[in-house]
C-alpha positions as a Markdown table, in Angstrom:
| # | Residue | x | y | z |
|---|---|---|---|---|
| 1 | Unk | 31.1 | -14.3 | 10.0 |
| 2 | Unk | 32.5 | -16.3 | 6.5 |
| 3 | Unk | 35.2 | -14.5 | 5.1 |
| 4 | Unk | 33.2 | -14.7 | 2.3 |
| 5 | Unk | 30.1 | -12.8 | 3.6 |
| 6 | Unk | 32.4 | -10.3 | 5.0 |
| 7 | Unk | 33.5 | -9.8 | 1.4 |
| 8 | Unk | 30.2 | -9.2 | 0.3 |
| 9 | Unk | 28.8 | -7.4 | 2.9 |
| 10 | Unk | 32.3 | -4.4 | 2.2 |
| 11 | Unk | 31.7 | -4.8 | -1.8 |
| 12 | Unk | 27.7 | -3.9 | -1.4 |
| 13 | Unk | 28.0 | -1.5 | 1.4 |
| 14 | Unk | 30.2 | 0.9 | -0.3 |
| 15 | Unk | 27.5 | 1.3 | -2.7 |
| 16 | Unk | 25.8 | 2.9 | -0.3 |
| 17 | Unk | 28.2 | 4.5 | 1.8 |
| 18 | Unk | 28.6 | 6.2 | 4.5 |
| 19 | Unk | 26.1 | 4.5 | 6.2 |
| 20 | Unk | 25.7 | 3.8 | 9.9 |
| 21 | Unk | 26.4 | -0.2 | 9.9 |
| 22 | Unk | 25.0 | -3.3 | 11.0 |
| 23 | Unk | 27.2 | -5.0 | 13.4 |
| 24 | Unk | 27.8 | -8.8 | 12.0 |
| 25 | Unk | 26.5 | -10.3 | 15.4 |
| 26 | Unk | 23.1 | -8.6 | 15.4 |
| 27 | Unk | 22.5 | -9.1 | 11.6 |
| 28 | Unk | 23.3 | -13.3 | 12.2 |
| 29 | Unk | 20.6 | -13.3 | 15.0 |
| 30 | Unk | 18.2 | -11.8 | 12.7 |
| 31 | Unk | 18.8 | -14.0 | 9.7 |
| 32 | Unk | 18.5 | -17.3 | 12.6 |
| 33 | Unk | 15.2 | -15.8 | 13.4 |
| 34 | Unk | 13.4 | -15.4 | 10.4 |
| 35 | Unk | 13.9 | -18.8 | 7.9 |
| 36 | Unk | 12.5 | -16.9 | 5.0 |
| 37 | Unk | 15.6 | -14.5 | 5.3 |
| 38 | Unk | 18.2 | -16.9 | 5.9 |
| 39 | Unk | 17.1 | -18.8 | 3.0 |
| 40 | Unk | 18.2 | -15.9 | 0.6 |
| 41 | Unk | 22.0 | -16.3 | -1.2 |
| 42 | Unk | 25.1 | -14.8 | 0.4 |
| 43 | Unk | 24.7 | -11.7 | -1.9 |
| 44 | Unk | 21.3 | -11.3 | -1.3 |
| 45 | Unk | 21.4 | -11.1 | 2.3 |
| 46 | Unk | 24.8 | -8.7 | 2.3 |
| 47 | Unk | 22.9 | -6.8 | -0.2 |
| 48 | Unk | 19.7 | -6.7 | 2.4 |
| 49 | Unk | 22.2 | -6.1 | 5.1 |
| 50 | Unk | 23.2 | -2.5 | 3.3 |
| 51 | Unk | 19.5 | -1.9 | 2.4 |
| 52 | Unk | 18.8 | -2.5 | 5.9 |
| 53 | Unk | 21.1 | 0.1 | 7.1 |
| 54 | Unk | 20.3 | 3.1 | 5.0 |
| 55 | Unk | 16.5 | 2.2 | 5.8 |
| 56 | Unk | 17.5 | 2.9 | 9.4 |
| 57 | Unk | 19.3 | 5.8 | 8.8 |
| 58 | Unk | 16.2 | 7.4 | 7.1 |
| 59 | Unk | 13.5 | 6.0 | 9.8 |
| 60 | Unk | 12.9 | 6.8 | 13.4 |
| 61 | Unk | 10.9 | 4.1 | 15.4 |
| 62 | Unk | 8.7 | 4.7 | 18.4 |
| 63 | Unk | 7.9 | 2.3 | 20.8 |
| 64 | Unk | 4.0 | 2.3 | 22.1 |
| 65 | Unk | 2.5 | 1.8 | 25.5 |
| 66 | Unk | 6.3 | 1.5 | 27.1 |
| 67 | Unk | 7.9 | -0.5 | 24.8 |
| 68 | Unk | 11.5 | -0.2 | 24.3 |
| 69 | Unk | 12.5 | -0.8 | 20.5 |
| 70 | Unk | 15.7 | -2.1 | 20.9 |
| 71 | Unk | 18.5 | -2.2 | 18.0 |
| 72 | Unk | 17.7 | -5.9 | 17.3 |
| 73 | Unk | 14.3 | -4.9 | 16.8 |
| 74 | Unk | 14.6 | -2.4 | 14.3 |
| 75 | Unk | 16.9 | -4.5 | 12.1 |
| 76 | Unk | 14.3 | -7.2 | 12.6 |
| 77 | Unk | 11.8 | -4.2 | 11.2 |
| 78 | Unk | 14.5 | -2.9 | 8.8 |
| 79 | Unk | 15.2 | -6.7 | 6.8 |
| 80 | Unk | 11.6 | -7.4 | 6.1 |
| 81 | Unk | 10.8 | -3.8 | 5.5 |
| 82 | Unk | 13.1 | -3.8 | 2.8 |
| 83 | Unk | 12.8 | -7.4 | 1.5 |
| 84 | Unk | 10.2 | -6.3 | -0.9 |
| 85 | Unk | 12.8 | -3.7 | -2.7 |
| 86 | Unk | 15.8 | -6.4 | -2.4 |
| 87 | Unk | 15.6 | -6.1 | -6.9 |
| 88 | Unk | 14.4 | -3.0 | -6.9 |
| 89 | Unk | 18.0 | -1.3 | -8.1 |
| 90 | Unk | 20.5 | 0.9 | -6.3 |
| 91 | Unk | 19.7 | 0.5 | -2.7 |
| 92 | Unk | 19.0 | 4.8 | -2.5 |
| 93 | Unk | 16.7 | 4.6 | -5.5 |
| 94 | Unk | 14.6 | 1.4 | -4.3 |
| 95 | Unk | 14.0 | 3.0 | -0.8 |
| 96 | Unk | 12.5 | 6.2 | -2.9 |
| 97 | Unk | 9.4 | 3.6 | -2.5 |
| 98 | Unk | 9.1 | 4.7 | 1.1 |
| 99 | Unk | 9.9 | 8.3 | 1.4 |
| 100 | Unk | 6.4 | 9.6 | 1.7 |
| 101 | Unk | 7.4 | 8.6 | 6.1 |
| 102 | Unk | 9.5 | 8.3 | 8.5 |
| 103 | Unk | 8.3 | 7.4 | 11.5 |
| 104 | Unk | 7.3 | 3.8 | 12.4 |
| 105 | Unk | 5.3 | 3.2 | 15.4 |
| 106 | Unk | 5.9 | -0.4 | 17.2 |
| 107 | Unk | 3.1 | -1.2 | 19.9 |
| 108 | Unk | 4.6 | -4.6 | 22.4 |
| 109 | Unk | 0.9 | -6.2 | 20.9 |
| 110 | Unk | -2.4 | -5.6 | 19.4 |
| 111 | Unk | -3.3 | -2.2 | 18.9 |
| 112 | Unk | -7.2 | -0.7 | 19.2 |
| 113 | Unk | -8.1 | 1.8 | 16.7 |
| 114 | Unk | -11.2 | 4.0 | 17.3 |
| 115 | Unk | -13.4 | 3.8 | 13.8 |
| 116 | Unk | -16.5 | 5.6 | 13.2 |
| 117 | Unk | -19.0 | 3.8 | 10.2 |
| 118 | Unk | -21.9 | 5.4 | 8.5 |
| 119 | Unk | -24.9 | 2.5 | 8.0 |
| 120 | Unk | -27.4 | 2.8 | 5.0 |
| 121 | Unk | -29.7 | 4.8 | 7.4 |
| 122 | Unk | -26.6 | 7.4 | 7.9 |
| 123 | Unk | -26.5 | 6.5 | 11.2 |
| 124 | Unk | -22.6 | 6.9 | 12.5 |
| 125 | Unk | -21.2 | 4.2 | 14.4 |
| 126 | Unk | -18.6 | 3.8 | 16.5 |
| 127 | Unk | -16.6 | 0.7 | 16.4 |
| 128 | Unk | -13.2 | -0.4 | 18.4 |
| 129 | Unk | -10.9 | -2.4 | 15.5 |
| 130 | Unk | -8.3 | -4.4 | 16.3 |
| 131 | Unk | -5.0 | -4.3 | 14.5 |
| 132 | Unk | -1.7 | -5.9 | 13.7 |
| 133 | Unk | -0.3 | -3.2 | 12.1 |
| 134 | Unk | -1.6 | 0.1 | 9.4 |
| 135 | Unk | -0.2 | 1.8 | 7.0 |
| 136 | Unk | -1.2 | 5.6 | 6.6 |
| 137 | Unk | -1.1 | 7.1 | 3.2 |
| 138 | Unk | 1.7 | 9.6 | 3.5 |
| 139 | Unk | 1.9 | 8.5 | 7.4 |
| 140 | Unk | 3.9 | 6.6 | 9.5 |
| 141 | Unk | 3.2 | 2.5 | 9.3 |
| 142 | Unk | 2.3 | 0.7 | 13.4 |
| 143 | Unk | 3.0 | -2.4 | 13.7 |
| 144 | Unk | 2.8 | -5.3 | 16.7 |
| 145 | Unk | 5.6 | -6.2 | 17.9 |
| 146 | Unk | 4.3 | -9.7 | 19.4 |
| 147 | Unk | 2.9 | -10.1 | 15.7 |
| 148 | Unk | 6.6 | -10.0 | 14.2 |
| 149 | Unk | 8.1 | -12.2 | 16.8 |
| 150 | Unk | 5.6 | -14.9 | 16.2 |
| 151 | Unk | 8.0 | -16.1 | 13.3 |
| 152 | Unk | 7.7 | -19.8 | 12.6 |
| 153 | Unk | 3.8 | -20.1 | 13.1 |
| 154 | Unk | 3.6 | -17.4 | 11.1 |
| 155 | Unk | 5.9 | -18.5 | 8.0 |
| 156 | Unk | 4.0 | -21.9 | 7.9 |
| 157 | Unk | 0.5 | -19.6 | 7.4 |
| 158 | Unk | 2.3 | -17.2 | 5.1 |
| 159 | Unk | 1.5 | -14.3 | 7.7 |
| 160 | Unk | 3.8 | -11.0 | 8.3 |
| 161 | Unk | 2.3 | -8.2 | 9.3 |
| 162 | Unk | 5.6 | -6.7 | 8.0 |
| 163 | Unk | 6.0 | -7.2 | 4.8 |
| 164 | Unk | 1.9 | -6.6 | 4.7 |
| 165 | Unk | 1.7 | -2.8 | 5.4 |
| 166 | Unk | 5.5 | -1.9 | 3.7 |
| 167 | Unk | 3.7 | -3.0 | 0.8 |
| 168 | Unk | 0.8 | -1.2 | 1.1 |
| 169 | Unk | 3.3 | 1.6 | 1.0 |
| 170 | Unk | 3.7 | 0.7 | -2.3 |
| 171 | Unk | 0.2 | 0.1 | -3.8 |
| 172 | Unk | -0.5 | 3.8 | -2.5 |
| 173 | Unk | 2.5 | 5.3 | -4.7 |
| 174 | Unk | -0.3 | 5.4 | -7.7 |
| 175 | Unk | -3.0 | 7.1 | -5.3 |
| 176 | Unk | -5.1 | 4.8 | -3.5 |
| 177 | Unk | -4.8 | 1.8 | -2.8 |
| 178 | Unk | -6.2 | -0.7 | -5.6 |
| 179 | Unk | -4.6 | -3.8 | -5.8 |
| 180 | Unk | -2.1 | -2.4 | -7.8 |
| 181 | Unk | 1.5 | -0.7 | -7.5 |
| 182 | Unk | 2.8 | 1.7 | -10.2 |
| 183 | Unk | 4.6 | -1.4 | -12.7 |
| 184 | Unk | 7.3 | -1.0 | -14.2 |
| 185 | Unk | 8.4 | -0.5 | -17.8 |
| 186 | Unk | 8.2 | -3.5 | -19.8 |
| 187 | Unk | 6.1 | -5.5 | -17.4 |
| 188 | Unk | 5.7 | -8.7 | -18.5 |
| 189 | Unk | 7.0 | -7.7 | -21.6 |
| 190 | Unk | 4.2 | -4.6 | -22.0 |
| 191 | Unk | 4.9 | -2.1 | -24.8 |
| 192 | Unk | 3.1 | 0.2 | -22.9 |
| 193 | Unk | 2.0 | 1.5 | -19.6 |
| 194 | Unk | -1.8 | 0.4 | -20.4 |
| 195 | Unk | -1.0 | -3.5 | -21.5 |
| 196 | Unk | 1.1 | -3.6 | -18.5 |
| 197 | Unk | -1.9 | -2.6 | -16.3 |
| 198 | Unk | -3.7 | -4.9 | -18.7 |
| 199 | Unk | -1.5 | -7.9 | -17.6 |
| 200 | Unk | -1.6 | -7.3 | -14.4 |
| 201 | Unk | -5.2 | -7.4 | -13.7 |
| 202 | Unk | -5.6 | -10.4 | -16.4 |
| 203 | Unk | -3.7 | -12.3 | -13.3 |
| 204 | Unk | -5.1 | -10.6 | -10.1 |
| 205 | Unk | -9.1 | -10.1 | -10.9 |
| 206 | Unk | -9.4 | -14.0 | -11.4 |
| 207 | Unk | -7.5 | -15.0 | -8.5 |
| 208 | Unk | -9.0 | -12.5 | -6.4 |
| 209 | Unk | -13.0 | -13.5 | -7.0 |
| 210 | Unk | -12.0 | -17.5 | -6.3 |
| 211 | Unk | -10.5 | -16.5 | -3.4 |
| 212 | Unk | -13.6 | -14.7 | -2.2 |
| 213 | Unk | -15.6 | -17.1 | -3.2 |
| 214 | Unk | -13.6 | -20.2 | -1.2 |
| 215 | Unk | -13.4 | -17.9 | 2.3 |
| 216 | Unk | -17.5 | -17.3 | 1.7 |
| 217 | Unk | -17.9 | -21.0 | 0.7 |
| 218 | Unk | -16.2 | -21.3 | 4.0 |
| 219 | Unk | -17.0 | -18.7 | 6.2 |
| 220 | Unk | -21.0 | -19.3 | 5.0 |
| 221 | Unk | -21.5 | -23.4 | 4.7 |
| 222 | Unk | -18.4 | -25.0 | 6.4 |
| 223 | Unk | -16.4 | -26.0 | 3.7 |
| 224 | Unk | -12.4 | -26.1 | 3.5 |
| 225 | Unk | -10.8 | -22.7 | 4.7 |
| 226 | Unk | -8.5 | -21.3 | 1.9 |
| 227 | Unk | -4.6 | -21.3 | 3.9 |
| 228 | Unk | -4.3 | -17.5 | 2.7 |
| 229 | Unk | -5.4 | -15.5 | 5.1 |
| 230 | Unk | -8.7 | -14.5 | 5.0 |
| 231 | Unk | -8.7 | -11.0 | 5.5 |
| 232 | Unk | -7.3 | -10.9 | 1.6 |
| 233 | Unk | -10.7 | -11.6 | 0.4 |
| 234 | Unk | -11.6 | -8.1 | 1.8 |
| 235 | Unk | -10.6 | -6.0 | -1.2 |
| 236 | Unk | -8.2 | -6.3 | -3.7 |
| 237 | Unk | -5.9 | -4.2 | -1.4 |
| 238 | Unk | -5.8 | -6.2 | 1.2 |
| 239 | Unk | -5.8 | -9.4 | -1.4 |
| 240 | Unk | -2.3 | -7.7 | -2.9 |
| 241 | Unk | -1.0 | -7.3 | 0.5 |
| 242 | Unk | -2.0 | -10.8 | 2.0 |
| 243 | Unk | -0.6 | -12.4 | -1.2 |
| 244 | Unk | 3.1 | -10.7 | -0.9 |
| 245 | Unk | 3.6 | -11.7 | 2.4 |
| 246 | Unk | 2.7 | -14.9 | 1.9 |
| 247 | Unk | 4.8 | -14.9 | -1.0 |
| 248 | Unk | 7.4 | -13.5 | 0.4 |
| 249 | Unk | 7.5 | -16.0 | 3.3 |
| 250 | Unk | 6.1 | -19.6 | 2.2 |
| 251 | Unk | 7.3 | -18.9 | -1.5 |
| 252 | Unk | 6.9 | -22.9 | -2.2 |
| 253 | Unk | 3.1 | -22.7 | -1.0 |
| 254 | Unk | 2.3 | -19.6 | -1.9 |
| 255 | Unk | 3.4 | -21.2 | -5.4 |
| 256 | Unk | 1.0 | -24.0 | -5.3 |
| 257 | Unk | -1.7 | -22.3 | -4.1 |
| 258 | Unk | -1.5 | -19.3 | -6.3 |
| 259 | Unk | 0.6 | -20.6 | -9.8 |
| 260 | Unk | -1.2 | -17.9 | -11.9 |
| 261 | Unk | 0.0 | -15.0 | -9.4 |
| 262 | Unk | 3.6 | -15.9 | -9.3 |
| 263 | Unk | 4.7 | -14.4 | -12.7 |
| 264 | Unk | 3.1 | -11.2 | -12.0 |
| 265 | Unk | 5.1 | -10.8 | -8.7 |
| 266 | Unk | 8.3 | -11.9 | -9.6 |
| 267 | Unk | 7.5 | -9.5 | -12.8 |
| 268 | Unk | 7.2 | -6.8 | -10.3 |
| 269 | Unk | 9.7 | -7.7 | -7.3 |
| 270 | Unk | 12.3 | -9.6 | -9.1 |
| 271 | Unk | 13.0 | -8.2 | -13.0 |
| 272 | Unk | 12.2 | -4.3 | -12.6 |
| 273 | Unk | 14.8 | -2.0 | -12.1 |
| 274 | Unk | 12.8 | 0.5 | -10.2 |
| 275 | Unk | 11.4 | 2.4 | -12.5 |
| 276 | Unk | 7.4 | 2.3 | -12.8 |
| 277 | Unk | 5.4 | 2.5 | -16.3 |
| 278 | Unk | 3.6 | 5.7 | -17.1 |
């Protein structure tokens, strides 16, 4: 490793210290998998490195169906888990985003989920769903493992499953999931809690009914398919959580696809300090 990182990597860590560490060897092979994380500055990836760690420290991991979640696994998990709270502070105060879990459940592929739906009639129906990953309010998050490792098809479509249900995790810190985590102070320049919520949805309602209306316009009478994925156009949940990995990932096309979106997250993930508006 650069002197330099080394440098970097001591100076943040003892921030956050004593923590168990992340050996230099296995933390390289992660960055040389995932583009999106290598692309960050020296600083920000020592400073992911020590995030990374005290994330592990907190979290237990289970693997599914036999699977063995090895250490290079988890700090795969741990870097894009925590990529979302990179600005979010003191590494101990931004991870206060995900204490409402610990355990994180890692199936080796897709995962079947039992669902029952009530019809108009109030008929209940069964119905097998299958998933990438799911985060449970105040539960642990599951996630496929052949989903993460999928990692350049899946940065040119702006997909990870990831980054997707970590930040679910933090849409549900203001109750259910909306569209909409707790913002900080001063969003946007807000004076107050209310025009910060006000600025937020300003930006998110629009871009939201397009979007449904391109994947319907698609889905419905053939025309072009939107490159976010579709499953954003859902509910403004799953639109929030679609967009951030995407964002986090493909920031230049994320960028020209979604221009009007871009101050509202890097409002959020770039300029708070951690502290959410009342």
């Amino acid at each position: 490793m650069p002197p330099i990182l080394n440098r970097l990597w001591s100076r943040v860590r003892a921030t956050v210290a004593p923590v168990p560490d992340i050996s230099a060897e296995l933390w390289l092979q992660t960055l040389q998998r995932y583009p999106f994380l290598a692309a960050l500055s020296l600083h920000e990836q020592s400073k992911l490195r020590a995030l990374s760690a005290l994330f592990l420290d907190q979290k237990q991991f289970h693997g599914a169906h036999g699977l063995d979640v090895t250490d290079a696994m988890a700090i795969d998990i741990a870097a894009q888990a925590c990529l979302p709270l990179l600005h979010m502070g003191e590494a101990a105060k931004a991870l206060d985003w995900y204490d409402d879990f610990v355990t994180i459940v890692v199936h080796p592929g897709e995962a079947i989920a039992r669902r029952q739906v009530v019809d108009e009639a109030g008929v209940v129906h069964e119905q097998a769903q299958v998933l990438l990953g799911e985060a449970m309010e105040r539960g642990p998050i599951m996630l496929s493992w052949q989903h993460i490792a999928n990692t350049r098809e899946n940065t040119a479509r702006g997909h990870n499953v990831v980054v997707h249900e970590f930040v679910h995790k933090l849409d549900m810190r203001s109750g259910d999931a909306n569209g909409c985590p707790p913002l900080p102070a001063g969003f946007m320049g807000a004076r107050t809690g209310r025009a910060a919520y006000e600025a937020w949805w300003n930006a998110w309602e629009p871009a939201y009914q397009n979007f449904r209306d391109r994947v319907i316009m698609a889905e419905r009478f053939g025309a072009e398919r939107p490159w976010l994925d579709a499953y954003g156009a859902t509910s403004q949940s799953e639109f929030f959580a679609v967009a951030c990995e995407a964002y986090f990932v493909n920031r230049q096309r994320f960028a020209q696809e979604f221009p009007t979106l871009m101050p509202a997250l890097d409002a959020f993930f770039i300029r708070t300090t951690g502290q959410a508006a009342q």
